[in-house]
Amino acid sequence: MTRIGMGFDVHRLVPDRELWIGGVKIDHELGLLGHSDADVAIHALCDALLGAANLRDIGYHFPDTDPKWKGADSRKLLARVIELLAEQGYTLGNCDITICAERPKMNPHIPAMKQQLAAAMHCDENQISIKATTTERLGFTGREEGIAAYAVALIEQVSVVS
Ligand code: MG
């Protein structure tokens, strides 16, 4: 069986935080605020994967009230999500992520992001698409108050778990 899921996430841009997107640290004067490393692209992807498997959402599995996830590397959350799916007999088909940010430029970092996500998910880079767009200076992303990400994931059930 093939199933599809979507995810969406937003984090606020603030001073004195590192900017982590798609498992890559990007040089910028602002970083994303959050309980974990606030990797907006990975969080959207995790929700797409969990949604495809009907396994609730990232906040359900990794609550921001749990000190265990404070400053957490989101690549570890993603690896755990893939494990949760594997426990239900699911494997990744492909995923597609769109990052909405006015600045900094995402495109130079996309090959490194794909490498990071493929390593975390134990899949081929060809199964991962990452795209970036500005929002033409409109809205909170356009005003550089935050960064948003959307993701779609397709998963396949390779074994039936009773
Ligand atoms: Mg998030």
Short mmCIF file of N, CA and C and ligand atoms in Angstrom, two decimals:
data_model
loop_
_atom_site.label_atom_id
_atom_site.label_comp_id
_atom_site.label_asym_id
_atom_site.label_seq_id
_atom_site.Cartn_x
_atom_site.Cartn_y
_atom_site.Cartn_z
N MET A 1 0.84 -1.20 0.00
CA MET A 1 0.00 0.00 0.00
C MET A 1 0.88 1.25 0.00
N THR A 2 0.43 2.24 -0.74
CA THR A 2 1.12 3.53 -0.79
C THR A 2 0.27 4.56 -0.05
N ARG A 3 0.91 5.37 0.77
CA ARG A 3 0.19 6.40 1.52
C ARG A 3 0.92 7.73 1.39
N ILE A 4 0.19 8.82 1.54
CA ILE A 4 0.79 10.15 1.39
C ILE A 4 0.50 10.99 2.64
N GLY A 5 1.41 11.89 2.98
CA GLY A 5 1.20 12.79 4.11
C GLY A 5 1.79 14.15 3.82
N MET A 6 1.29 15.15 4.55
CA MET A 6 1.85 16.50 4.38
C MET A 6 2.23 17.07 5.74
N GLY A 7 3.18 17.98 5.72
CA GLY A 7 3.61 18.64 6.95
C GLY A 7 3.88 20.11 6.71
N PHE A 8 3.74 20.89 7.76
CA PHE A 8 3.97 22.33 7.69
C PHE A 8 4.58 22.77 9.01
N ASP A 9 5.55 23.67 8.96
CA ASP A 9 6.13 24.18 10.20
C ASP A 9 6.62 25.61 10.01
N VAL A 10 6.64 26.34 11.10
CA VAL A 10 7.14 27.72 11.14
C VAL A 10 7.99 27.89 12.38
N HIS A 11 9.10 28.59 12.26
CA HIS A 11 9.85 29.04 13.45
C HIS A 11 10.22 30.50 13.27
N ARG A 12 10.29 31.17 14.41
CA ARG A 12 10.62 32.60 14.45
C ARG A 12 12.13 32.81 14.32
N LEU A 13 12.52 33.84 13.57
CA LEU A 13 13.94 34.22 13.45
C LEU A 13 14.31 35.20 14.55
N VAL A 14 15.36 34.87 15.29
CA VAL A 14 15.80 35.73 16.41
C VAL A 14 17.32 35.84 16.41
N PRO A 15 17.86 36.89 17.07
CA PRO A 15 19.32 36.99 17.21
C PRO A 15 19.84 35.92 18.18
N ASP A 16 21.13 35.70 18.13
CA ASP A 16 21.82 34.82 19.10
C ASP A 16 21.35 33.37 19.07
N ARG A 17 20.95 32.92 17.91
CA ARG A 17 20.62 31.50 17.72
C ARG A 17 21.30 31.03 16.44
N GLU A 18 21.74 29.78 16.44
CA GLU A 18 22.29 29.21 15.19
C GLU A 18 21.14 28.91 14.24
N LEU A 19 21.43 29.02 12.95
CA LEU A 19 20.41 28.72 11.93
C LEU A 19 20.67 27.32 11.36
N TRP A 20 19.79 26.38 11.72
CA TRP A 20 19.87 25.01 11.22
C TRP A 20 18.68 24.74 10.32
N ILE A 21 18.94 24.40 9.08
CA ILE A 21 17.85 24.04 8.16
C ILE A 21 18.27 22.83 7.33
N GLY A 22 17.41 21.82 7.33
CA GLY A 22 17.71 20.61 6.57
C GLY A 22 18.97 19.92 7.08
N GLY A 23 19.22 20.05 8.37
CA GLY A 23 20.39 19.38 8.97
C GLY A 23 21.70 20.07 8.68
N VAL A 24 21.62 21.31 8.15
CA VAL A 24 22.83 22.05 7.79
C VAL A 24 22.85 23.37 8.58
N LYS A 25 24.00 23.70 9.14
CA LYS A 25 24.16 24.98 9.84
C LYS A 25 24.54 26.05 8.81
N ILE A 26 23.71 27.08 8.72
CA ILE A 26 23.89 28.13 7.71
C ILE A 26 24.33 29.42 8.41
N ASP A 27 25.36 30.05 7.87
CA ASP A 27 25.84 31.32 8.41
C ASP A 27 24.80 32.41 8.17
N HIS A 28 24.33 33.04 9.25
CA HIS A 28 23.33 34.10 9.12
C HIS A 28 23.32 34.88 10.44
N GLU A 29 22.87 36.13 10.38
CA GLU A 29 22.88 36.93 11.62
C GLU A 29 21.72 36.56 12.56
N LEU A 30 20.76 35.80 12.06
CA LEU A 30 19.63 35.36 12.87
C LEU A 30 19.53 33.84 12.82
N GLY A 31 18.90 33.27 13.84
CA GLY A 31 18.66 31.82 13.85
C GLY A 31 17.21 31.55 14.22
N LEU A 32 16.79 30.30 14.08
CA LEU A 32 15.41 29.95 14.38
C LEU A 32 15.26 29.59 15.85
N LEU A 33 14.19 30.11 16.46
CA LEU A 33 13.92 29.90 17.88
C LEU A 33 13.06 28.64 18.06
N GLY A 34 13.44 27.82 19.02
CA GLY A 34 12.64 26.63 19.31
C GLY A 34 13.25 25.85 20.44
N HIS A 35 12.50 24.86 20.91
CA HIS A 35 12.94 24.01 22.02
C HIS A 35 14.10 23.12 21.55
N SER A 36 13.97 22.59 20.34
CA SER A 36 15.04 21.78 19.74
C SER A 36 15.94 22.74 18.95
N ASP A 37 16.65 22.24 17.96
CA ASP A 37 17.45 23.14 17.11
C ASP A 37 16.57 23.95 16.16
N ALA A 38 15.24 23.71 16.20
CA ALA A 38 14.25 24.48 15.44
C ALA A 38 14.42 24.34 13.92
N ASP A 39 14.88 23.17 13.50
CA ASP A 39 15.09 22.91 12.07
C ASP A 39 13.73 22.75 11.38
N VAL A 40 13.26 23.85 10.83
CA VAL A 40 11.90 23.95 10.30
C VAL A 40 11.65 22.96 9.15
N ALA A 41 12.67 22.72 8.32
CA ALA A 41 12.49 21.82 7.18
C ALA A 41 12.36 20.38 7.66
N ILE A 42 13.19 19.98 8.61
CA ILE A 42 13.10 18.61 9.13
C ILE A 42 11.79 18.42 9.88
N HIS A 43 11.35 19.44 10.62
CA HIS A 43 10.08 19.30 11.35
C HIS A 43 8.91 19.11 10.39
N ALA A 44 8.88 19.87 9.31
CA ALA A 44 7.81 19.71 8.32
C ALA A 44 7.87 18.30 7.72
N LEU A 45 9.09 17.84 7.44
CA LEU A 45 9.26 16.50 6.86
C LEU A 45 8.79 15.42 7.85
N CYS A 46 9.16 15.55 9.13
CA CYS A 46 8.72 14.58 10.14
C CYS A 46 7.20 14.52 10.18
N ASP A 47 6.52 15.66 10.14
CA ASP A 47 5.06 15.67 10.18
C ASP A 47 4.46 15.05 8.92
N ALA A 48 5.10 15.25 7.78
CA ALA A 48 4.61 14.62 6.54
C ALA A 48 4.72 13.10 6.66
N LEU A 49 5.85 12.62 7.17
CA LEU A 49 6.07 11.17 7.32
C LEU A 49 5.09 10.59 8.34
N LEU A 50 4.95 11.26 9.48
CA LEU A 50 4.03 10.77 10.52
C LEU A 50 2.60 10.80 10.01
N GLY A 51 2.25 11.85 9.27
CA GLY A 51 0.91 11.95 8.72
C GLY A 51 0.63 10.83 7.72
N ALA A 52 1.60 10.52 6.91
CA ALA A 52 1.42 9.45 5.91
C ALA A 52 1.13 8.12 6.60
N ALA A 53 1.77 7.90 7.76
CA ALA A 53 1.58 6.64 8.49
C ALA A 53 0.44 6.73 9.50
N ASN A 54 -0.24 7.87 9.56
CA ASN A 54 -1.30 8.11 10.55
C ASN A 54 -0.78 7.90 11.98
N LEU A 55 0.37 8.49 12.26
CA LEU A 55 1.02 8.35 13.56
C LEU A 55 1.12 9.69 14.30
N ARG A 56 0.03 10.47 14.27
CA ARG A 56 -0.01 11.76 14.98
C ARG A 56 1.01 12.74 14.43
N ASP A 57 1.63 13.55 15.33
CA ASP A 57 2.54 14.59 14.83
C ASP A 57 3.78 14.69 15.70
N ILE A 58 4.69 15.56 15.28
CA ILE A 58 6.01 15.66 15.91
C ILE A 58 5.89 16.10 17.38
N GLY A 59 4.92 16.98 17.67
CA GLY A 59 4.72 17.44 19.05
C GLY A 59 4.24 16.32 19.96
N TYR A 60 3.52 15.36 19.39
CA TYR A 60 3.02 14.21 20.16
C TYR A 60 4.18 13.29 20.55
N HIS A 61 5.10 13.08 19.61
CA HIS A 61 6.22 12.15 19.87
C HIS A 61 7.39 12.81 20.59
N PHE A 62 7.58 14.12 20.35
CA PHE A 62 8.74 14.82 20.93
C PHE A 62 8.26 16.11 21.59
N PRO A 63 7.55 16.02 22.73
CA PRO A 63 6.94 17.21 23.33
C PRO A 63 7.98 18.25 23.74
N ASP A 64 7.64 19.54 23.52
CA ASP A 64 8.60 20.60 23.84
C ASP A 64 8.65 20.88 25.34
N THR A 65 7.87 20.12 26.11
CA THR A 65 7.94 20.21 27.57
C THR A 65 8.96 19.20 28.12
N ASP A 66 9.44 18.31 27.24
CA ASP A 66 10.36 17.25 27.67
C ASP A 66 11.80 17.74 27.54
N PRO A 67 12.53 17.84 28.68
CA PRO A 67 13.91 18.34 28.64
C PRO A 67 14.82 17.50 27.74
N LYS A 68 14.39 16.24 27.49
CA LYS A 68 15.15 15.34 26.62
C LYS A 68 15.36 15.94 25.23
N TRP A 69 14.41 16.75 24.77
CA TRP A 69 14.47 17.28 23.40
C TRP A 69 14.98 18.72 23.35
N LYS A 70 15.40 19.26 24.52
CA LYS A 70 15.91 20.65 24.54
C LYS A 70 17.22 20.70 23.74
N GLY A 71 17.24 21.58 22.74
CA GLY A 71 18.43 21.72 21.90
C GLY A 71 18.69 20.52 21.01
N ALA A 72 17.69 19.63 20.90
CA ALA A 72 17.89 18.38 20.16
C ALA A 72 18.25 18.62 18.69
N ASP A 73 19.12 17.76 18.19
CA ASP A 73 19.47 17.73 16.77
C ASP A 73 18.28 17.09 16.04
N SER A 74 17.62 17.86 15.18
CA SER A 74 16.41 17.36 14.53
C SER A 74 16.68 16.16 13.62
N ARG A 75 17.94 15.98 13.20
CA ARG A 75 18.26 14.77 12.41
C ARG A 75 17.98 13.52 13.22
N LYS A 76 18.16 13.63 14.56
CA LYS A 76 17.87 12.48 15.43
C LYS A 76 16.36 12.23 15.52
N LEU A 77 15.59 13.32 15.53
CA LEU A 77 14.13 13.18 15.53
C LEU A 77 13.68 12.51 14.23
N LEU A 78 14.26 12.94 13.13
CA LEU A 78 13.91 12.37 11.83
C LEU A 78 14.26 10.88 11.78
N ALA A 79 15.43 10.52 12.29
CA ALA A 79 15.84 9.11 12.31
C ALA A 79 14.85 8.30 13.15
N ARG A 80 14.38 8.89 14.26
CA ARG A 80 13.41 8.20 15.13
C ARG A 80 12.06 8.04 14.41
N VAL A 81 11.67 9.07 13.66
CA VAL A 81 10.41 8.98 12.90
C VAL A 81 10.48 7.84 11.89
N ILE A 82 11.62 7.71 11.22
CA ILE A 82 11.80 6.62 10.25
C ILE A 82 11.71 5.26 10.96
N GLU A 83 12.25 5.18 12.18
CA GLU A 83 12.13 3.95 12.98
C GLU A 83 10.67 3.65 13.32
N LEU A 84 9.93 4.69 13.71
CA LEU A 84 8.50 4.51 14.04
C LEU A 84 7.74 3.98 12.84
N LEU A 85 8.07 4.49 11.65
CA LEU A 85 7.42 4.02 10.43
C LEU A 85 7.82 2.58 10.14
N ALA A 86 9.11 2.28 10.31
CA ALA A 86 9.60 0.92 10.04
C ALA A 86 8.90 -0.09 10.95
N GLU A 87 8.61 0.33 12.20
CA GLU A 87 7.90 -0.55 13.14
C GLU A 87 6.51 -0.90 12.63
N GLN A 88 5.95 -0.04 11.78
CA GLN A 88 4.63 -0.30 11.19
C GLN A 88 4.76 -0.89 9.78
N GLY A 89 5.97 -1.22 9.37
CA GLY A 89 6.19 -1.85 8.07
C GLY A 89 6.33 -0.87 6.91
N TYR A 90 6.51 0.44 7.24
CA TYR A 90 6.58 1.44 6.18
C TYR A 90 8.02 1.83 5.83
N THR A 91 8.24 2.10 4.56
CA THR A 91 9.51 2.65 4.10
C THR A 91 9.21 3.90 3.24
N LEU A 92 10.19 4.80 3.17
CA LEU A 92 9.99 6.03 2.39
C LEU A 92 9.95 5.72 0.90
N GLY A 93 8.97 6.29 0.22
CA GLY A 93 8.98 6.28 -1.24
C GLY A 93 9.78 7.49 -1.70
N ASN A 94 9.20 8.68 -1.56
CA ASN A 94 9.94 9.91 -1.82
C ASN A 94 9.33 11.05 -1.01
N CYS A 95 10.07 12.12 -0.89
CA CYS A 95 9.56 13.28 -0.18
C CYS A 95 9.97 14.54 -0.93
N ASP A 96 9.21 15.61 -0.70
CA ASP A 96 9.44 16.88 -1.39
C ASP A 96 9.20 18.00 -0.38
N ILE A 97 10.20 18.83 -0.19
CA ILE A 97 10.15 19.89 0.83
C ILE A 97 10.27 21.25 0.14
N THR A 98 9.49 22.21 0.59
CA THR A 98 9.66 23.60 0.14
C THR A 98 9.94 24.48 1.35
N ILE A 99 11.04 25.21 1.29
CA ILE A 99 11.43 26.14 2.36
C ILE A 99 11.11 27.55 1.89
N CYS A 100 10.38 28.31 2.73
CA CYS A 100 10.01 29.69 2.39
C CYS A 100 10.83 30.64 3.25
N ALA A 101 11.77 31.34 2.63
CA ALA A 101 12.63 32.26 3.37
C ALA A 101 13.06 33.39 2.43
N GLU A 102 13.02 34.61 2.95
CA GLU A 102 13.49 35.75 2.16
C GLU A 102 15.01 35.74 2.08
N ARG A 103 15.64 35.50 3.23
CA ARG A 103 17.08 35.41 3.37
C ARG A 103 17.38 34.41 4.47
N PRO A 104 18.52 33.80 4.55
CA PRO A 104 19.57 33.80 3.53
C PRO A 104 19.18 32.89 2.36
N LYS A 105 19.98 32.90 1.33
CA LYS A 105 19.74 32.04 0.17
C LYS A 105 19.89 30.58 0.59
N MET A 106 18.89 29.77 0.27
CA MET A 106 18.91 28.35 0.61
C MET A 106 19.61 27.52 -0.47
N ASN A 107 19.47 27.95 -1.72
CA ASN A 107 19.89 27.10 -2.84
C ASN A 107 21.33 26.57 -2.74
N PRO A 108 22.31 27.38 -2.28
CA PRO A 108 23.67 26.84 -2.22
C PRO A 108 23.81 25.68 -1.22
N HIS A 109 22.85 25.57 -0.29
CA HIS A 109 22.95 24.56 0.78
C HIS A 109 22.13 23.30 0.49
N ILE A 110 21.36 23.31 -0.58
CA ILE A 110 20.44 22.20 -0.82
C ILE A 110 21.16 20.86 -1.03
N PRO A 111 22.26 20.80 -1.79
CA PRO A 111 22.95 19.50 -1.90
C PRO A 111 23.40 18.94 -0.55
N ALA A 112 23.91 19.81 0.33
CA ALA A 112 24.33 19.36 1.66
C ALA A 112 23.12 18.92 2.50
N MET A 113 22.00 19.62 2.35
CA MET A 113 20.78 19.23 3.08
C MET A 113 20.33 17.84 2.65
N LYS A 114 20.35 17.60 1.33
CA LYS A 114 19.93 16.30 0.82
C LYS A 114 20.81 15.18 1.38
N GLN A 115 22.12 15.46 1.45
CA GLN A 115 23.05 14.48 2.04
C GLN A 115 22.69 14.18 3.48
N GLN A 116 22.42 15.24 4.25
CA GLN A 116 22.10 15.07 5.67
C GLN A 116 20.81 14.28 5.87
N LEU A 117 19.80 14.62 5.09
CA LEU A 117 18.51 13.95 5.25
C LEU A 117 18.58 12.49 4.80
N ALA A 118 19.33 12.24 3.72
CA ALA A 118 19.49 10.86 3.25
C ALA A 118 20.21 10.02 4.30
N ALA A 119 21.20 10.61 4.96
CA ALA A 119 21.93 9.88 6.01
C ALA A 119 21.01 9.59 7.19
N ALA A 120 20.19 10.57 7.59
CA ALA A 120 19.29 10.38 8.73
C ALA A 120 18.21 9.35 8.43
N MET A 121 17.76 9.30 7.17
CA MET A 121 16.65 8.40 6.81
C MET A 121 17.15 7.09 6.20
N HIS A 122 18.47 6.93 6.07
CA HIS A 122 19.04 5.73 5.43
C HIS A 122 18.39 5.48 4.07
N CYS A 123 18.32 6.53 3.27
CA CYS A 123 17.73 6.38 1.94
C CYS A 123 18.65 7.01 0.91
N ASP A 124 18.22 6.93 -0.35
CA ASP A 124 19.00 7.51 -1.44
C ASP A 124 18.66 9.00 -1.57
N GLU A 125 19.64 9.81 -1.92
CA GLU A 125 19.37 11.24 -2.10
C GLU A 125 18.30 11.49 -3.17
N ASN A 126 18.20 10.55 -4.11
CA ASN A 126 17.23 10.67 -5.18
C ASN A 126 15.78 10.60 -4.67
N GLN A 127 15.60 10.13 -3.44
CA GLN A 127 14.26 10.06 -2.85
C GLN A 127 13.85 11.37 -2.17
N ILE A 128 14.78 12.32 -2.17
CA ILE A 128 14.56 13.57 -1.44
C ILE A 128 14.65 14.77 -2.39
N SER A 129 13.60 15.56 -2.44
CA SER A 129 13.64 16.82 -3.19
C SER A 129 13.52 17.97 -2.19
N ILE A 130 14.38 18.96 -2.33
CA ILE A 130 14.29 20.16 -1.48
C ILE A 130 14.29 21.38 -2.39
N LYS A 131 13.31 22.24 -2.17
CA LYS A 131 13.17 23.44 -2.97
C LYS A 131 13.11 24.64 -2.04
N ALA A 132 13.41 25.82 -2.57
CA ALA A 132 13.34 27.03 -1.76
C ALA A 132 12.67 28.12 -2.56
N THR A 133 11.95 28.96 -1.84
CA THR A 133 11.31 30.10 -2.47
C THR A 133 11.30 31.28 -1.50
N THR A 134 11.28 32.48 -2.02
CA THR A 134 10.95 33.63 -1.18
C THR A 134 9.43 33.77 -1.25
N THR A 135 8.89 34.69 -0.47
CA THR A 135 7.46 35.00 -0.62
C THR A 135 7.31 36.45 -1.10
N GLU A 136 8.29 36.86 -1.95
CA GLU A 136 8.22 38.18 -2.59
C GLU A 136 8.05 39.30 -1.56
N ARG A 137 8.76 39.17 -0.44
CA ARG A 137 8.74 40.16 0.65
C ARG A 137 7.38 40.29 1.32
N LEU A 138 6.46 39.39 1.05
CA LEU A 138 5.13 39.44 1.65
C LEU A 138 5.06 38.53 2.87
N GLY A 139 4.25 38.96 3.85
CA GLY A 139 3.98 38.12 5.02
C GLY A 139 5.17 38.01 5.96
N PHE A 140 5.03 37.12 6.98
CA PHE A 140 6.08 37.05 8.01
C PHE A 140 7.39 36.52 7.46
N THR A 141 7.33 35.65 6.44
CA THR A 141 8.59 35.18 5.87
C THR A 141 9.24 36.30 5.06
N GLY A 142 8.41 37.06 4.36
CA GLY A 142 8.91 38.18 3.56
C GLY A 142 9.54 39.27 4.42
N ARG A 143 8.99 39.45 5.62
CA ARG A 143 9.54 40.46 6.55
C ARG A 143 10.71 39.90 7.35
N GLU A 144 11.08 38.66 7.08
CA GLU A 144 12.19 37.97 7.76
C GLU A 144 11.95 37.83 9.26
N GLU A 145 10.66 37.67 9.61
CA GLU A 145 10.32 37.42 11.02
C GLU A 145 10.40 35.93 11.33
N GLY A 146 10.34 35.12 10.29
CA GLY A 146 10.38 33.67 10.50
C GLY A 146 10.62 32.96 9.18
N ILE A 147 10.77 31.64 9.30
CA ILE A 147 10.94 30.79 8.12
C ILE A 147 9.89 29.69 8.21
N ALA A 148 9.29 29.37 7.07
CA ALA A 148 8.26 28.33 7.01
C ALA A 148 8.74 27.21 6.09
N ALA A 149 8.22 26.03 6.31
CA ALA A 149 8.53 24.91 5.41
C ALA A 149 7.31 24.02 5.25
N TYR A 150 7.15 23.52 4.05
CA TYR A 150 6.09 22.56 3.71
C TYR A 150 6.76 21.28 3.25
N ALA A 151 6.13 20.15 3.52
CA ALA A 151 6.68 18.88 3.04
C ALA A 151 5.55 17.94 2.67
N VAL A 152 5.82 17.13 1.68
CA VAL A 152 4.93 16.03 1.30
C VAL A 152 5.78 14.78 1.28
N ALA A 153 5.23 13.69 1.81
CA ALA A 153 5.98 12.43 1.79
C ALA A 153 5.08 11.30 1.34
N LEU A 154 5.64 10.44 0.55
CA LEU A 154 4.95 9.23 0.13
C LEU A 154 5.66 8.05 0.77
N ILE A 155 4.90 7.18 1.40
CA ILE A 155 5.50 5.99 2.03
C ILE A 155 4.85 4.74 1.47
N GLU A 156 5.57 3.64 1.57
CA GLU A 156 5.05 2.37 1.07
C GLU A 156 5.12 1.33 2.18
N GLN A 157 4.05 0.54 2.28
CA GLN A 157 4.04 -0.53 3.27
C GLN A 157 4.68 -1.76 2.65
N VAL A 158 5.85 -2.12 3.16
CA VAL A 158 6.60 -3.24 2.60
C VAL A 158 6.37 -4.52 3.40
N SER A 159 5.88 -4.39 4.64
CA SER A 159 5.51 -5.57 5.41
C SER A 159 4.33 -5.23 6.26
N VAL A 160 3.47 -6.20 6.52
CA VAL A 160 2.27 -5.96 7.30
C VAL A 160 2.57 -6.30 8.76
N VAL A 161 2.28 -5.35 9.62
CA VAL A 161 2.50 -5.55 11.06
C VAL A 161 1.14 -5.77 11.71
N SER A 162 0.99 -6.89 12.41
CA SER A 162 -0.30 -7.19 13.04
C SER A 162 -0.39 -6.55 14.43
MG MG B 1 8.99 22.97 14.64
#
